[in-house]
Structure formats: C-alpha cells, structure tokens
mmCIF file of C-alpha atoms in Angstrom:
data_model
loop_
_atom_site.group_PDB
_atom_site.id
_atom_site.type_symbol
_atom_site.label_atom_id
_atom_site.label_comp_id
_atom_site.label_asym_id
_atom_site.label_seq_id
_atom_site.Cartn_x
_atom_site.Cartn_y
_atom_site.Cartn_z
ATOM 1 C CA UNK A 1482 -33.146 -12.906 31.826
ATOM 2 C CA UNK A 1483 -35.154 -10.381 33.040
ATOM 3 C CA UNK A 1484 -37.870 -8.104 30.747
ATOM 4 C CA UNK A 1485 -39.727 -4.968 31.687
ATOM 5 C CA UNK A 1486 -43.138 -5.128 30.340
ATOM 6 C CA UNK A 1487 -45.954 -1.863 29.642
ATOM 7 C CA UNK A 1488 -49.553 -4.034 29.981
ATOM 8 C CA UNK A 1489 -51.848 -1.707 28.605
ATOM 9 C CA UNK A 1490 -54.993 -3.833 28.913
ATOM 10 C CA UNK A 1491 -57.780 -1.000 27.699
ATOM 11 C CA UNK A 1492 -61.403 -1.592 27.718
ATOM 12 C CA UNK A 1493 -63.744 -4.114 27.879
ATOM 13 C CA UNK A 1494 -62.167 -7.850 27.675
ATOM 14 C CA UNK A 1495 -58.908 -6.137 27.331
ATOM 15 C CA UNK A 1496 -58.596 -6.792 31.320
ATOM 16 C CA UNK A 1497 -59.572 -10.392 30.838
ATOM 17 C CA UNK A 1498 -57.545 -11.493 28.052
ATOM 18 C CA UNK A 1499 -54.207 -9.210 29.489
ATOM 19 C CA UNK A 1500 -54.813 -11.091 32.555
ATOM 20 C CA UNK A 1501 -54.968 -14.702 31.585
ATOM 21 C CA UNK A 1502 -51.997 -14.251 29.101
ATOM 22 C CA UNK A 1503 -50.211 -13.285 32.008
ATOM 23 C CA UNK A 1504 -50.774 -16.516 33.866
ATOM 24 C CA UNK A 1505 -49.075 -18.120 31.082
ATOM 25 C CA UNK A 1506 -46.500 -15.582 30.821
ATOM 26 C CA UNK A 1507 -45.356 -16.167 34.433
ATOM 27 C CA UNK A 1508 -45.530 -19.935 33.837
ATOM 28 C CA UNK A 1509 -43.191 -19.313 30.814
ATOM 29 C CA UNK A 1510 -40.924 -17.898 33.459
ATOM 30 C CA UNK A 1511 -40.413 -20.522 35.850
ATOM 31 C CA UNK A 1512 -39.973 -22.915 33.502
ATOM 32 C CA UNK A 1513 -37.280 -21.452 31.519
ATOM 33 C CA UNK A 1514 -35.408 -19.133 33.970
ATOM 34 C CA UNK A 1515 -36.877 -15.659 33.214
ATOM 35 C CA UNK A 1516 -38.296 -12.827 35.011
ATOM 36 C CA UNK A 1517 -41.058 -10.585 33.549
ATOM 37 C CA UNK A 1518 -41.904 -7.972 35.115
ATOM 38 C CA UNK A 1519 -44.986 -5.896 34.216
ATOM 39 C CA UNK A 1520 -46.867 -2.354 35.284
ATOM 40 C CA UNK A 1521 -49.975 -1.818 33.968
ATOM 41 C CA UNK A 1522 -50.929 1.589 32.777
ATOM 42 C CA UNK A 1523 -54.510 3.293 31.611
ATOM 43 C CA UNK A 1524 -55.209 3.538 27.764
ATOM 44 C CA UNK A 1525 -58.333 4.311 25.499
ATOM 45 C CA UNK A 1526 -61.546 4.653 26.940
ATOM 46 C CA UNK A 1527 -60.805 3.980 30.716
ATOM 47 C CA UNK A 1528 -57.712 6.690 29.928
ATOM 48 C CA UNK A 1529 -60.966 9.478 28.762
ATOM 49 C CA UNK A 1530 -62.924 8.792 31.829
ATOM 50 C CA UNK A 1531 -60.109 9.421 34.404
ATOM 51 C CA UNK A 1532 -57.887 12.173 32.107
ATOM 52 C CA UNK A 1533 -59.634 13.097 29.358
ATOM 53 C CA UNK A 1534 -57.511 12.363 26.668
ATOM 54 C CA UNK A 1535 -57.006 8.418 25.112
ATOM 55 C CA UNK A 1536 -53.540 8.472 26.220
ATOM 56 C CA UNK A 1537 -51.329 10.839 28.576
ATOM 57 C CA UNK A 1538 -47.682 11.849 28.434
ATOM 58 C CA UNK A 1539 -46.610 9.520 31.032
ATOM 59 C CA UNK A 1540 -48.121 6.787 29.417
ATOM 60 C CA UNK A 1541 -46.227 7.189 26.173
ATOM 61 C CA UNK A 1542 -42.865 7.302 28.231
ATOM 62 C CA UNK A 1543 -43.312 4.202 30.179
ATOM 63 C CA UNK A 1544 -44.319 2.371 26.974
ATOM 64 C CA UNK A 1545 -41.343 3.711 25.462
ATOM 65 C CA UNK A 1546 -39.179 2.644 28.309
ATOM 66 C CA UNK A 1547 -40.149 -0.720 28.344
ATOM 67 C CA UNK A 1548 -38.648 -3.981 26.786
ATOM 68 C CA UNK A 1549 -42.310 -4.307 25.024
ATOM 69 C CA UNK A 1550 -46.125 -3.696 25.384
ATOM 70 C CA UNK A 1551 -48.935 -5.607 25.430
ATOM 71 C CA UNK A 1552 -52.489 -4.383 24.506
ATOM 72 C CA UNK A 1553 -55.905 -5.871 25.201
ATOM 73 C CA UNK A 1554 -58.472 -3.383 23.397
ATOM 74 C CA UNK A 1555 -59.554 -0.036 22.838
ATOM 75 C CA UNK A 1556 -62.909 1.091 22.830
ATOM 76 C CA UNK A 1557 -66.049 1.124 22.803
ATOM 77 C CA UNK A 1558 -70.012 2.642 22.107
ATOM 78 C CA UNK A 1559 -69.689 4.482 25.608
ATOM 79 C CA UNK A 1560 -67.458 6.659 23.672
ATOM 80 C CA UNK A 1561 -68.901 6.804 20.324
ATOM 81 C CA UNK A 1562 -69.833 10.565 20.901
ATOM 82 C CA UNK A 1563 -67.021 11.693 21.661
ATOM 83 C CA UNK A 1564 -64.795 14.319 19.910
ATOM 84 C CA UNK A 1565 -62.532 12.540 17.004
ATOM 85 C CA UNK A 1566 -59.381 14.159 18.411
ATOM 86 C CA UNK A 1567 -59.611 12.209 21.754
ATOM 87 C CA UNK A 1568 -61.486 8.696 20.088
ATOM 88 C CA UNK A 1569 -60.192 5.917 22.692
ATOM 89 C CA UNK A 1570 -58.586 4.673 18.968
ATOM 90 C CA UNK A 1571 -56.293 7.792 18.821
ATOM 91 C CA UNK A 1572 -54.290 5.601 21.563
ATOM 92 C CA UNK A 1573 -53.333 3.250 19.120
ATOM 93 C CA UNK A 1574 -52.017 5.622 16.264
ATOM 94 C CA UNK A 1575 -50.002 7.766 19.392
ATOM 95 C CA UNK A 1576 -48.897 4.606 20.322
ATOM 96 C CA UNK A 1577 -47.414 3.498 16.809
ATOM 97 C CA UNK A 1578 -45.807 6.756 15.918
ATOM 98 C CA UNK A 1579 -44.714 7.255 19.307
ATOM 99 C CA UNK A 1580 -42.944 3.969 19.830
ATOM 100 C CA UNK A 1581 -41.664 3.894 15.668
ATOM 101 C CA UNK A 1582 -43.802 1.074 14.788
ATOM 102 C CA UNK A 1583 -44.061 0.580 11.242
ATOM 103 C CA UNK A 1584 -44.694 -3.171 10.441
ATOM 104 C CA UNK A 1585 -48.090 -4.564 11.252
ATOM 105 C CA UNK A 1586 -47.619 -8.550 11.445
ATOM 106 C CA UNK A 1587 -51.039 -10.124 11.008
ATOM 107 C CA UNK A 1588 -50.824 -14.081 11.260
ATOM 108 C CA UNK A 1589 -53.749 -15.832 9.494
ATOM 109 C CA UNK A 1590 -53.674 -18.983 11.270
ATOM 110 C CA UNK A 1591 -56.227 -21.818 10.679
ATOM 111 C CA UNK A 1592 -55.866 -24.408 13.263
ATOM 112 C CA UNK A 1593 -56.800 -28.023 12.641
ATOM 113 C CA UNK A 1594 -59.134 -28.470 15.571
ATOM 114 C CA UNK A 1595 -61.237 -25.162 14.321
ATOM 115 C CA UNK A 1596 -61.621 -26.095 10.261
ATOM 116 C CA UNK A 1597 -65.564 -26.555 11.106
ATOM 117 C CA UNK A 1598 -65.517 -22.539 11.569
ATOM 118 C CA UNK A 1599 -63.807 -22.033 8.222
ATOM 119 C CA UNK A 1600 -66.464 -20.198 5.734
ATOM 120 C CA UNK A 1601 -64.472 -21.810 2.808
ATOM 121 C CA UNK A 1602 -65.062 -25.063 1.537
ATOM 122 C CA UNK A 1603 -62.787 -28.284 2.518
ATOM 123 C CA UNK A 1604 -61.251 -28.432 -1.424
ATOM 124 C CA UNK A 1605 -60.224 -25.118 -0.971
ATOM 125 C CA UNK A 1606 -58.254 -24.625 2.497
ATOM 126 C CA UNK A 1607 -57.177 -28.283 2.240
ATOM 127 C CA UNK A 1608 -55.093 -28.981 5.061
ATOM 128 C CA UNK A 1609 -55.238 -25.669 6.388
ATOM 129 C CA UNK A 1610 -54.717 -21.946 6.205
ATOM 130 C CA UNK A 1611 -50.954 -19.980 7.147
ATOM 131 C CA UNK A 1612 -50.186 -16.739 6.054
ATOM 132 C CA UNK A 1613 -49.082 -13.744 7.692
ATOM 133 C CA UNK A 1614 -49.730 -10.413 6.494
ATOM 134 C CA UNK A 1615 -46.999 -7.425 6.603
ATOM 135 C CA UNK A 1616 -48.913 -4.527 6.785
ATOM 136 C CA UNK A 1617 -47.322 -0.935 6.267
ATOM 137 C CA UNK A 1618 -48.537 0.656 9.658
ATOM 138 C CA UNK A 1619 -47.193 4.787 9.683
ATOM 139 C CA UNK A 1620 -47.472 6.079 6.160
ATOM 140 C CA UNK A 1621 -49.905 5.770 3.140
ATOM 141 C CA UNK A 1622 -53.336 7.913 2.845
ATOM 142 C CA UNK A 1623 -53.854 7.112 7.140
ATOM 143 C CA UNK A 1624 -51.091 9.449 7.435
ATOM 144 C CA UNK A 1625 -51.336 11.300 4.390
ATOM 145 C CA UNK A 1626 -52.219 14.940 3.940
ATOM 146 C CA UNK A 1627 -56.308 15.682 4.076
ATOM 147 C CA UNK A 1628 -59.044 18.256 4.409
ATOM 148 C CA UNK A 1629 -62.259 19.472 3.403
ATOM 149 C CA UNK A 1630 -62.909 21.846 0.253
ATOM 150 C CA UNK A 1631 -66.131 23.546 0.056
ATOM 151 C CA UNK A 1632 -68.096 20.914 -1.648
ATOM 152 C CA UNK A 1633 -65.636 17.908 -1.484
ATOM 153 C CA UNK A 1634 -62.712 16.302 0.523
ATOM 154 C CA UNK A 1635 -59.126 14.948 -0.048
ATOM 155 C CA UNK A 1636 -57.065 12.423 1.492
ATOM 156 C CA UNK A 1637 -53.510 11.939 0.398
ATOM 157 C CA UNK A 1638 -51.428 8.756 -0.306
ATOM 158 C CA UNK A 1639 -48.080 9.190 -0.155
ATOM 159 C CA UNK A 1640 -45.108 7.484 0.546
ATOM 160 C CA UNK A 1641 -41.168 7.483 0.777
ATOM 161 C CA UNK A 1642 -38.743 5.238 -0.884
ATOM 162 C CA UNK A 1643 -37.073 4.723 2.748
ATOM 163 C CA UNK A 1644 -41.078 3.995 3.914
ATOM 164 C CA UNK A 1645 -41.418 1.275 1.069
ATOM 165 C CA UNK A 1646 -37.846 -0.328 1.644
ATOM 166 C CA UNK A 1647 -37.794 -0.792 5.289
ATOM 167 C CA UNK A 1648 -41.561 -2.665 5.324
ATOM 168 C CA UNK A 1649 -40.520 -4.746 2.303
ATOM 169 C CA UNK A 1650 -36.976 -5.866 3.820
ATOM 170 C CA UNK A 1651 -39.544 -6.979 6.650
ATOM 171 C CA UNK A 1652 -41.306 -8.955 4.107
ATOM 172 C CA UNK A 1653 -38.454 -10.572 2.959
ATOM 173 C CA UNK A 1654 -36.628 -11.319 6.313
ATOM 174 C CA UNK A 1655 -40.054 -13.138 7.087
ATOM 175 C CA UNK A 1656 -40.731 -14.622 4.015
ATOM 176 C CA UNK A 1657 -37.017 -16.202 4.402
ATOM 177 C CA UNK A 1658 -38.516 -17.762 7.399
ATOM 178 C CA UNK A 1659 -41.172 -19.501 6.269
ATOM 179 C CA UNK A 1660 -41.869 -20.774 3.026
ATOM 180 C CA UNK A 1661 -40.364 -18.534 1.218
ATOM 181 C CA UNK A 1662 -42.581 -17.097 -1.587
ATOM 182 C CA UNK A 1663 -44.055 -13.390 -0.797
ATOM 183 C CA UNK A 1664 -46.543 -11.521 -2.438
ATOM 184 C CA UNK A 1665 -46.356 -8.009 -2.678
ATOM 185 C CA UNK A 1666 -50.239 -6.657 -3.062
ATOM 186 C CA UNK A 1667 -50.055 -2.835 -4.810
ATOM 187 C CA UNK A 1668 -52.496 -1.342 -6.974
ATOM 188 C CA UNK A 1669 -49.535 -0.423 -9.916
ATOM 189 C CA UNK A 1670 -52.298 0.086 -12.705
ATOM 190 C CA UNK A 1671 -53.452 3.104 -11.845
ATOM 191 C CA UNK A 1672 -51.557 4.518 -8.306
ATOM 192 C CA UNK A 1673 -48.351 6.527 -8.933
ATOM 193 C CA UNK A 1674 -47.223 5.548 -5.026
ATOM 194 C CA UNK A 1675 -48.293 1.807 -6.191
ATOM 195 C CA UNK A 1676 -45.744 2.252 -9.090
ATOM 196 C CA UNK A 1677 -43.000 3.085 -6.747
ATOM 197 C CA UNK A 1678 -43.804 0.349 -4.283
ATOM 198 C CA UNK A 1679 -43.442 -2.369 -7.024
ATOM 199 C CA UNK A 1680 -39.917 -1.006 -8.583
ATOM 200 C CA UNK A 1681 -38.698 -0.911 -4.799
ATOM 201 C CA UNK A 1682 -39.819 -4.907 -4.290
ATOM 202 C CA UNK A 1683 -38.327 -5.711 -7.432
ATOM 203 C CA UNK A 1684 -34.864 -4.160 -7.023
ATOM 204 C CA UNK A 1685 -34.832 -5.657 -3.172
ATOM 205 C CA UNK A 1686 -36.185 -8.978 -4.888
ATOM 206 C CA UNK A 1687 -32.385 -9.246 -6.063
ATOM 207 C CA UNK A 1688 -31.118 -9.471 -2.605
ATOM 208 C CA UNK A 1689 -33.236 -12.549 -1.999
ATOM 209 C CA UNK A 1690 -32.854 -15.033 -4.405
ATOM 210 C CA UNK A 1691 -33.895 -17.652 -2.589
ATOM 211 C CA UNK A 1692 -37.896 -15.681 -2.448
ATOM 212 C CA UNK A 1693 -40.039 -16.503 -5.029
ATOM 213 C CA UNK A 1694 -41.680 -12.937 -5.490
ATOM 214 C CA UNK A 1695 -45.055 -12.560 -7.442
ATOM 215 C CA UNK A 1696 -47.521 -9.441 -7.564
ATOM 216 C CA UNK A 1697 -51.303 -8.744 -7.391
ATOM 217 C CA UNK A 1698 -53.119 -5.887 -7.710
ATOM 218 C CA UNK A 1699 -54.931 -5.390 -4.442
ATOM 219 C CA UNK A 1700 -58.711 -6.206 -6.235
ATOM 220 C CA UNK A 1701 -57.359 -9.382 -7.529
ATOM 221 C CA UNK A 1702 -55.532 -10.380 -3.751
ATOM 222 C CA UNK A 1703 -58.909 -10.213 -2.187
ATOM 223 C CA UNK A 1704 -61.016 -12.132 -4.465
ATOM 224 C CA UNK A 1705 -57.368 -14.544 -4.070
ATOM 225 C CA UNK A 1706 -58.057 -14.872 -0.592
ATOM 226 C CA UNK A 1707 -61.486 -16.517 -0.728
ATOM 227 C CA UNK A 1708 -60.896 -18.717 -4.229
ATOM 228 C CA UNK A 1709 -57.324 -19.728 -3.470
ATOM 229 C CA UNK A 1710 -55.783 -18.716 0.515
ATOM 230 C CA UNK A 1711 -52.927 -21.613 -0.046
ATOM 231 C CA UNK A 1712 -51.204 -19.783 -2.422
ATOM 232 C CA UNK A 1713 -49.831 -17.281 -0.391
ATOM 233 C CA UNK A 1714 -47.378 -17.568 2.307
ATOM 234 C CA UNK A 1715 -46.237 -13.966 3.230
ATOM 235 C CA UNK A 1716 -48.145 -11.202 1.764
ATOM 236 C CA UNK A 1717 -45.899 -7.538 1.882
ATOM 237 C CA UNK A 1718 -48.599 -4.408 1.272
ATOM 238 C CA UNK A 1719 -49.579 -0.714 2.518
ATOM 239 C CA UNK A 1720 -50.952 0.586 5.243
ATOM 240 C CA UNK A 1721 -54.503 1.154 3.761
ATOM 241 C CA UNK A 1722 -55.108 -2.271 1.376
ATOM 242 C CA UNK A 1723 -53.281 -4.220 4.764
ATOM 243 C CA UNK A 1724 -55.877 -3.217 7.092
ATOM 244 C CA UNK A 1725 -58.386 -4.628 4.654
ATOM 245 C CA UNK A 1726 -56.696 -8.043 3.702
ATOM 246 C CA UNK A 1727 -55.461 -8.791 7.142
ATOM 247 C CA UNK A 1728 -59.157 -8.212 7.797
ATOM 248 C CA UNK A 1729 -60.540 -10.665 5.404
ATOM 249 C CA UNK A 1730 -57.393 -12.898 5.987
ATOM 250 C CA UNK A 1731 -58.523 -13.464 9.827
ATOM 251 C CA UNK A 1732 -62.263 -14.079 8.601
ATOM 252 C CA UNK A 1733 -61.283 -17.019 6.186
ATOM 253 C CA UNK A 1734 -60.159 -18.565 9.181
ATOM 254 C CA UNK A 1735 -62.860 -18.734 10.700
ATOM 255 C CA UNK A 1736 -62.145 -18.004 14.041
ATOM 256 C CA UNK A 1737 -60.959 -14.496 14.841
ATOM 257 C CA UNK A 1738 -60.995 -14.888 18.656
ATOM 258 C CA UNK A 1739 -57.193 -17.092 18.047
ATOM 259 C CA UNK A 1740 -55.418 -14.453 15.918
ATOM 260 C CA UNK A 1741 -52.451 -12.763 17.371
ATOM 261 C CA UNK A 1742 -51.011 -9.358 15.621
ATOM 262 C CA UNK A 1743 -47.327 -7.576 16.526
ATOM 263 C CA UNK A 1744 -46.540 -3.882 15.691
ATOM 264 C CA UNK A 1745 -42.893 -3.676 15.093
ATOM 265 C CA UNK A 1746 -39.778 -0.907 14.418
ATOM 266 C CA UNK A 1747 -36.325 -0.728 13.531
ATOM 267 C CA UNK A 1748 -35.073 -2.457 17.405
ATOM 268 C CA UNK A 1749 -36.190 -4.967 19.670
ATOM 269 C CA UNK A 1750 -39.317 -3.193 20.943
ATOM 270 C CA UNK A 1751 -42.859 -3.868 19.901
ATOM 271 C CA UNK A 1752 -46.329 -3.893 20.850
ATOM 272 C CA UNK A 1753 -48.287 -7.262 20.723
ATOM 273 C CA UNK A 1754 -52.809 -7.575 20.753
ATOM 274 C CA UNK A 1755 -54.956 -9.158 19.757
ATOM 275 C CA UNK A 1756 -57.040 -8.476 16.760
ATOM 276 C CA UNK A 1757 -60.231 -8.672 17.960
ATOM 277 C CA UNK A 1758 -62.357 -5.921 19.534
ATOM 278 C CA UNK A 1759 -63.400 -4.496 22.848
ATOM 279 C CA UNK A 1760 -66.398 -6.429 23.251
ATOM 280 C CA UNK A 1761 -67.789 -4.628 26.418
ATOM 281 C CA UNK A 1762 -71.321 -6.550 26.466
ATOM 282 C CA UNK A 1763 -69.017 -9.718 27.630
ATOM 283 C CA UNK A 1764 -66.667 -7.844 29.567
ATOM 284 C CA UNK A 1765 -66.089 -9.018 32.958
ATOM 285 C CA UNK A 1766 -68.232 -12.414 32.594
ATOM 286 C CA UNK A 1767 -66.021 -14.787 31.870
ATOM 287 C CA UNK A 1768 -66.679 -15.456 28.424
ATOM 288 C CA UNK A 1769 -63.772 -13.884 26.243
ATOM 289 C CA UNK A 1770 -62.038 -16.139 24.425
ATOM 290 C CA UNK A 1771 -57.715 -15.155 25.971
ATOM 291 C CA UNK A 1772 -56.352 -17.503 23.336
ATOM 292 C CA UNK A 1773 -55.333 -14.635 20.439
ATOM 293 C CA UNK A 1774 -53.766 -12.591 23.481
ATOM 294 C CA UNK A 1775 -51.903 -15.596 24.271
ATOM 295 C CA UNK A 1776 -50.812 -16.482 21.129
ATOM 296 C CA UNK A 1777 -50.023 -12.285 20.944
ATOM 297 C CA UNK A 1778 -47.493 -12.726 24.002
ATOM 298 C CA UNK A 1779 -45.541 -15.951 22.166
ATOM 299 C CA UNK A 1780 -45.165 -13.561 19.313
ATOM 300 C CA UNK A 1781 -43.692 -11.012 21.837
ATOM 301 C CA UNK A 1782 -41.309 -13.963 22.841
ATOM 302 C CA UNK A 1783 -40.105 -14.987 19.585
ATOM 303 C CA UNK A 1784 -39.918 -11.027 17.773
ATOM 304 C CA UNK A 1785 -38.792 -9.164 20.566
ATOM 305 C CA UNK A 1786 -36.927 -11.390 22.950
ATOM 306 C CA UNK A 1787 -35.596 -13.645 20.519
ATOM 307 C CA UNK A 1788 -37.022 -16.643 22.791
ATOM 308 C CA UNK A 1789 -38.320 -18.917 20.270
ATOM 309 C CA UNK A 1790 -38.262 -22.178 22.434
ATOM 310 C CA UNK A 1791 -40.121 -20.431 25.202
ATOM 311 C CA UNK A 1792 -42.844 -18.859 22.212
ATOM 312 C CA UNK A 1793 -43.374 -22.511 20.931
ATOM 313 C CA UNK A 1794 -44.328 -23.975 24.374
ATOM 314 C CA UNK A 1795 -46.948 -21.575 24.249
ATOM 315 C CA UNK A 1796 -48.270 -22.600 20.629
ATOM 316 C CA UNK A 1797 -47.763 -25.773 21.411
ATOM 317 C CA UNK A 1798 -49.709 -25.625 24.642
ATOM 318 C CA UNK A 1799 -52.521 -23.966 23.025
ATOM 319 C CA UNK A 1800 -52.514 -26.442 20.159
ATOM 320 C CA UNK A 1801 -52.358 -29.453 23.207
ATOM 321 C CA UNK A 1802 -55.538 -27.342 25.011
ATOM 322 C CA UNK A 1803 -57.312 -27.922 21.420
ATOM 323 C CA UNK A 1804 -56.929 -30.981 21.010
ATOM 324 C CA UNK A 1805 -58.094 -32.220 24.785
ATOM 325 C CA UNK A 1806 -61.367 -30.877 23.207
ATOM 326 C CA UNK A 1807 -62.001 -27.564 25.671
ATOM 327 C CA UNK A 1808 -63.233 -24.474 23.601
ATOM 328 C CA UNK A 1809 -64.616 -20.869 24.304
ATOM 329 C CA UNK A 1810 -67.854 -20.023 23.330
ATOM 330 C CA UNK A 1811 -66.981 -18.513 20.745
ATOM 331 C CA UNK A 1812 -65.286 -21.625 19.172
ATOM 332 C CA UNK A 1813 -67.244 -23.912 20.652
ATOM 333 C CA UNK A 1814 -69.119 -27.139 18.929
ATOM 334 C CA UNK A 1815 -71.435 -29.881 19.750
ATOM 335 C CA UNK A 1816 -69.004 -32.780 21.407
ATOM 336 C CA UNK A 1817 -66.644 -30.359 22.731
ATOM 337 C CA UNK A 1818 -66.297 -29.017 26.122
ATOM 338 C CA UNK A 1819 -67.323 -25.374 27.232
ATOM 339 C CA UNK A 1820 -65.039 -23.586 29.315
ATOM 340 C CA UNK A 1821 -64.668 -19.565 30.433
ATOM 341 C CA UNK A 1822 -61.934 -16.825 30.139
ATOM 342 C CA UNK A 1823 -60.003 -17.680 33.266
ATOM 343 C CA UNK A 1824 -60.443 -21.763 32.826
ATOM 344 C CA UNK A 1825 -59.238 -21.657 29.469
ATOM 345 C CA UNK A 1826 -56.469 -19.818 30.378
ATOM 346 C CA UNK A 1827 -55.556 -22.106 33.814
ATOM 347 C CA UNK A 1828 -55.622 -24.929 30.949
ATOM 348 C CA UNK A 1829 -52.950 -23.577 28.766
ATOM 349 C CA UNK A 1830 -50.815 -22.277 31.614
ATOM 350 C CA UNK A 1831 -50.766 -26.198 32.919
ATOM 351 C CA UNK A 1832 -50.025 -27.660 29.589
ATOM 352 C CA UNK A 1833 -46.655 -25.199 29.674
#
C-alpha cells in the first residue's frame, strides 16, 4: 500500500523527533510491503519567521490532502511577544478545525522499565498504569463565545447534542477495545452543558451493554487520578476538563517524553504528536527523547491505516529497546545506558 504523508515537524525538537520516527517509519515499510511517502511543510514559529502568519493557505490544503499528518512541536519563548492572533499555537487550533478533528486520544502509558519515574507509590500503580483519555477537541468554552465587558470578561461553554454524541460514540468504540469500562468525567452538579453531556452518555450507554459506564465529577476524577489511576480504563470528557486530566494523566506516569497523542474526525484522516513541548534549549543537540513521536506514528498505523500488525512492531520494538537497558536523558537511571536522539532512534528502527 502506498500513504501520502503531511510531516509538519515545527520548532525546536520537532525536527529531531519527526526525523527519527521516520527512520522507523521507512523500516516499517520494507518490512511489511508499504510505501510512505512524506513532504514536509513549515508550521508555527518557523511558519512566522518566513510568512508571518503560524500557518498559510497552502499548508492547510496539503494537510488536508494527505492520508495523515504528523506534528513535532509548536513554539516557543522567541515568540512569546508576539500578537495572539498569529501565536505559533494558533497552528494547532487551524489545524483541528481545518482538518475536522474532534477527538483528542491521549494514551497514559506507564511502561514497566520506567516505574522508578512514577511520582505515585508502588501500592498504588501496582503493575502499572493504562488509560487513554478521549478528549473533546472543537467545542466547549475553547470555542465558545467570549469578550471583554468594561470591568469583567466572559467565556462561553457550550455545546451540541451532535458535539456530545459523536466524542462519546468514540469513547465507546474504544472502550469496546480495551477493557471495557469508561468513565465519562462532567461536572453535572452545577454545569447546564455538563447536564446534557451525562443524559447523552447514558442513553448511548444502552447501545453498549457490554461497557461498564460510571461517572465523576471532574474535581473528584483528578484527585482519582493520583489516589486510584487503575480504576480507569477509558476516560470520555470535554474539551476544557480533557486538556487538564490528560495533563495530569501523562505526569502520573512519570515519564512524559514516551506519550503519544492522535487528533481524530469522522474518516480515516488524523494528525498524530507528541505531547510534549518544543523544548528549543535542546534543540538540535541530540538529546530529545523521539520515543513519544514514535509511539505517535504506530498510533497513525493502527487509527488511520488500519495496520495494527505493522503499529505493534513498533511498540513492541520500543518495549525490546527498553528492556536492552538504553534510555534518553530524560529517562535515564544509574545502571542504564545513555544514548542521544538519533541513537535511540537507529535502536528501535533495528529492533523492527
């Protein structure tokens, strides 16, 4: 098969990462018969220097011709200053909106070989820590009306019944996949949209008998996170209360340089990146750990492409790279031995 692919690789490590996932990409290819071919386009901060503006027109329409896109990071304190319309993270929202993705999928992953880095205690995350987060990604109070008054301001949280439906069915189709048990994280008490959001799992609840289905008010979910993670296997929530779990999700972990995300729609299409940040003080220096932009593009393999023997040979050749003992700095431990950006990815890219 052959797959057209929009690298968008951004700022700082985003080069670094993008380009060692790549190595493993291609190796992915020869081994299993594929082709994938990739162009890599301008976005975020390196976009502002050459055009002025986070992302252009032409950028948006190769991204939407594409099979998928991959994203290193946006960003940066070189552009701290500049205007908010033009903010190298505008990319990202044009990106979303423009490509009609509306399901964030945030895998909180705890491998094995890492559960030194895990702030938690060893009675609490056990064996480890797997839960993925289905964040809400183009509606909520992100998206919702705002503005100033002239002593206050407003933001807005709305959302549609179609909005709520289509990101829970996600939930569900997931959940179904795994374990089977999904929390749906609201704030019903008090939030009229929160209200809505809870009927809607309910009612869909029926169409998926086989998913245990249980509720928490958002408070409660994060204070969950820390006392209990195991508990939770898929966790379905908006935009605004998903960007803060997912956050403290990847944290319990304890290693946030490994987590992969995917930003899906209604087809085939999505964009895959890591979660971490731009890091531009270890840009170039071969320090940046490419494993969570790795892991990104096996998540690419097995949502988009439907490839799921081709996305475990990745996993598994990560998980193989672990446990030979070679580690980033970022991950690294007494015993264990050091590697950089481009070695670590030449290891995983053998192991395929």
């Amino acid at each position: 098969m052959n797959y057209e692919l929009a690298l968008v690789p951004g700022d700082g490590i985003g080069p670094d990462v993008v380009g060692e996932s790549m190595k493993v990409l291609e190796a992915v290819g020869r081994k299993y018969g594929h082709t994938f071919h990739a162009t890599t386009y301008p976005l975020g901060g390196c976009s502002i220097d050459t055009y002025g503006v986070p992302m252009t027109d032409e950028v948006l329409k190769a991204c939407q011709k594409s099979d998928s896109v991959l994203l290193g990071a946006v960003g940066g304190p070189k552009w701290d200053h500049v205007d908010s319309s033009i903010r190298p993270e505008k990319a990202l929202l044009g990106l979303r909106k423009g490509l009609g993705l509306f399901c964030n999928l945030r895998p909180a992953l705890m491998y094995p070989q890492l559960k030194g880095a895990c702030p938690l205690k060893d009675e609490i995350v056990g064996d480890g820590l797997d839960i993925m987060v289905v964040r809400e990604l183009t509606g909520g109070i992100y998206f919702g009306k705002r503005g100033t008054t002239a002593d206050g301001a407003f933001d807005t949280m709305e959302y549609s019944r179609m909005e709520i439906e289509r990101i829970v069915r996600k939930g569900f189709e997931i959940a179904m996949k795994r374990h089977k048990r999904l929390c749906s994280v609201d704030k019903a008490n008090i939030l009229a949209s929160s209200q809505l959001w809870r009927s809607i799992v309910e009612s869909m609840a029926k169409e998926y008998p086989e998913v245990a289905v249980s509720h928490l008010y958002v408070d409660n979910a994060s204070m969950q996170l820390v006392r209990n993670p195991r508990q939770f296997d898929v966790i379905v929530t908006c935009n605004m209360f998903g960007d803060i779990l997912s956050d403290e999700a990847s944290q319990i972990t304890g290693s946030i340089g490994m987590l992969p995300s995917a930003s899906l729609g209604v087809g085939t299409k999505g964009m895959y990146e890591p979660i971490h940040g731009s890091a531009p003080d270890i840009a170039g220096k071969n320090i940046a750990n490419p494993l969570a932009t790795i892991l990104s593009v096996a998540m690419m393999l097995r949502y988009s492409f439907s490839l799921e023997k081709e996305a475990k040979a990745i996993e598994d050749a990560v998980g193989k790279t672990l446990d030979d003992g070679y580690r980033t700095t970022d991950i690294y431990s007494d015993g264990m031995k050091k590697v950089g950006t481009r070695e670590m990815g030449d290891l995983v890219k053998e192991r395929v």
